[in-house]
Amino acid sequence: DGGKAVITVDGQVVQELSLDEDTTYQVDTPEGYNIVEIKDGWADVIEADCRDGLCADQKRIHKTGETIVIKWWSPLKQVRKIQ
């Protein structure tokens, strides 16, 4: 309880989402978008426009230190990390 998903793009925090409140958040960049869902204390990428679909195929996360990384065929763009 009390954890949060921290969404960063190019090293900058763009959103912090409490794991205690179910919600969705769309991350838009010039390279594409991801939709992050917080549900029942878990963070998950439920939709993405990446070419290979790996963005949305990663496991959902909920423990401190777990990370989902999105690359968009270029240098690291997004990290979602539980704190």
PDB file of C-alpha atoms in Angstrom:
ATOM      1  CA  ASP A   1       0.000   0.000   0.000  1.00  0.00           C
ATOM      2  CA  GLY A   2       1.120   3.553  -0.667  1.00  0.00           C
ATOM      3  CA  GLY A   3       3.323   2.645  -3.646  1.00  0.00           C
ATOM      4  CA  LYS A   4       3.358   4.632  -6.851  1.00  0.00           C
ATOM      5  CA  ALA A   5       4.227   4.128 -10.493  1.00  0.00           C
ATOM      6  CA  VAL A   6       6.624   6.795 -11.742  1.00  0.00           C
ATOM      7  CA  ILE A   7       6.516   7.415 -15.498  1.00  0.00           C
ATOM      8  CA  THR A   8       9.550   9.070 -17.068  1.00  0.00           C
ATOM      9  CA  VAL A   9      10.291  10.096 -20.646  1.00  0.00           C
ATOM     10  CA  ASP A  10      13.911  10.847 -21.593  1.00  0.00           C
ATOM     11  CA  GLY A  11      14.801  10.904 -17.902  1.00  0.00           C
ATOM     12  CA  GLN A  12      12.107  13.424 -16.938  1.00  0.00           C
ATOM     13  CA  VAL A  13       9.214  12.445 -14.667  1.00  0.00           C
ATOM     14  CA  VAL A  14       5.949  13.066 -16.537  1.00  0.00           C
ATOM     15  CA  GLN A  15       3.506  11.436 -14.121  1.00  0.00           C
ATOM     16  CA  GLU A  16       3.291   9.671 -10.780  1.00  0.00           C
ATOM     17  CA  LEU A  17       0.329   7.357 -10.256  1.00  0.00           C
ATOM     18  CA  SER A  18      -0.723   5.909  -6.911  1.00  0.00           C
ATOM     19  CA  LEU A  19      -1.116   2.144  -6.949  1.00  0.00           C
ATOM     20  CA  ASP A  20      -4.000   2.575  -4.498  1.00  0.00           C
ATOM     21  CA  GLU A  21      -6.285   4.212  -7.097  1.00  0.00           C
ATOM     22  CA  ASP A  22      -7.442   2.469 -10.279  1.00  0.00           C
ATOM     23  CA  THR A  23      -6.862   4.698 -13.309  1.00  0.00           C
ATOM     24  CA  THR A  24      -5.443   4.850 -16.831  1.00  0.00           C
ATOM     25  CA  TYR A  25      -2.925   7.334 -18.180  1.00  0.00           C
ATOM     26  CA  GLN A  26      -1.844   7.882 -21.788  1.00  0.00           C
ATOM     27  CA  VAL A  27       1.800   8.772 -22.397  1.00  0.00           C
ATOM     28  CA  ASP A  28       2.314  10.593 -25.713  1.00  0.00           C
ATOM     29  CA  THR A  29       5.681  11.315 -27.314  1.00  0.00           C
ATOM     30  CA  PRO A  30       6.704  12.151 -30.897  1.00  0.00           C
ATOM     31  CA  GLU A  31       7.636   8.457 -31.298  1.00  0.00           C
ATOM     32  CA  GLY A  32       4.285   7.069 -30.181  1.00  0.00           C
ATOM     33  CA  TYR A  33       2.013   6.410 -27.242  1.00  0.00           C
ATOM     34  CA  ASN A  34       1.465   3.943 -24.405  1.00  0.00           C
ATOM     35  CA  ILE A  35      -1.530   3.555 -22.148  1.00  0.00           C
ATOM     36  CA  VAL A  36      -0.687   2.639 -18.570  1.00  0.00           C
ATOM     37  CA  GLU A  37      -3.352   1.096 -16.367  1.00  0.00           C
ATOM     38  CA  ILE A  38      -3.285   1.026 -12.593  1.00  0.00           C
ATOM     39  CA  LYS A  39      -5.664  -1.640 -11.334  1.00  0.00           C
ATOM     40  CA  ASP A  40      -5.893  -3.507  -8.038  1.00  0.00           C
ATOM     41  CA  GLY A  41      -2.442  -2.257  -7.001  1.00  0.00           C
ATOM     42  CA  TRP A  42      -0.667  -3.250 -10.233  1.00  0.00           C
ATOM     43  CA  ALA A  43       0.798  -1.129 -13.083  1.00  0.00           C
ATOM     44  CA  ASP A  44       0.535  -2.438 -16.641  1.00  0.00           C
ATOM     45  CA  VAL A  45       0.964  -1.191 -20.207  1.00  0.00           C
ATOM     46  CA  ILE A  46      -2.367  -2.182 -21.753  1.00  0.00           C
ATOM     47  CA  GLU A  47      -1.947  -0.562 -25.166  1.00  0.00           C
ATOM     48  CA  ALA A  48       0.965   0.696 -27.241  1.00  0.00           C
ATOM     49  CA  ASP A  49       1.722   1.544 -30.835  1.00  0.00           C
ATOM     50  CA  CYS A  50       5.215   0.007 -30.891  1.00  0.00           C
ATOM     51  CA  ARG A  51       5.923  -2.019 -34.019  1.00  0.00           C
ATOM     52  CA  ASP A  52       6.650  -5.354 -32.370  1.00  0.00           C
ATOM     53  CA  GLY A  53       4.014  -5.225 -29.622  1.00  0.00           C
ATOM     54  CA  LEU A  54       6.551  -5.964 -26.890  1.00  0.00           C
ATOM     55  CA  CYS A  55       5.630  -2.796 -24.994  1.00  0.00           C
ATOM     56  CA  ALA A  56       2.207  -4.129 -24.071  1.00  0.00           C
ATOM     57  CA  ASP A  57       3.407  -7.743 -23.667  1.00  0.00           C
ATOM     58  CA  GLN A  58       5.579  -7.031 -20.620  1.00  0.00           C
ATOM     59  CA  LYS A  59       4.465  -8.304 -17.245  1.00  0.00           C
ATOM     60  CA  ARG A  60       2.520  -5.985 -14.980  1.00  0.00           C
ATOM     61  CA  ILE A  61       4.431  -4.699 -11.963  1.00  0.00           C
ATOM     62  CA  HIS A  62       3.696  -3.781  -8.344  1.00  0.00           C
ATOM     63  CA  LYS A  63       6.821  -4.244  -6.217  1.00  0.00           C
ATOM     64  CA  THR A  64       9.348  -1.549  -5.321  1.00  0.00           C
ATOM     65  CA  GLY A  65      12.165  -1.500  -7.876  1.00  0.00           C
ATOM     66  CA  GLU A  66      10.281  -3.285 -10.686  1.00  0.00           C
ATOM     67  CA  THR A  67      10.489  -1.551 -14.062  1.00  0.00           C
ATOM     68  CA  ILE A  68       8.855  -1.590 -17.497  1.00  0.00           C
ATOM     69  CA  VAL A  69      11.063  -0.145 -20.247  1.00  0.00           C
ATOM     70  CA  ILE A  70       9.811   1.189 -23.601  1.00  0.00           C
ATOM     71  CA  LYS A  71      12.336   1.894 -26.355  1.00  0.00           C
ATOM     72  CA  TRP A  72      10.477   2.832 -29.591  1.00  0.00           C
ATOM     73  CA  TRP A  73      13.431   1.671 -31.718  1.00  0.00           C
ATOM     74  CA  SER A  74      15.558   4.538 -30.436  1.00  0.00           C
ATOM     75  CA  PRO A  75      17.346   5.423 -27.188  1.00  0.00           C
ATOM     76  CA  LEU A  76      15.455   4.710 -23.979  1.00  0.00           C
ATOM     77  CA  LYS A  77      12.288   6.798 -23.873  1.00  0.00           C
ATOM     78  CA  GLN A  78      10.133   5.661 -20.983  1.00  0.00           C
ATOM     79  CA  VAL A  79      10.534   3.914 -17.710  1.00  0.00           C
ATOM     80  CA  ARG A  80       7.778   3.016 -15.311  1.00  0.00           C
ATOM     81  CA  LYS A  81       9.157   2.176 -11.925  1.00  0.00           C
ATOM     82  CA  ILE A  82       7.460   1.336  -8.671  1.00  0.00           C
ATOM     83  CA  GLN A  83       8.578   3.350  -5.648  1.00  0.00           C
TER      84      GLN A  83
END
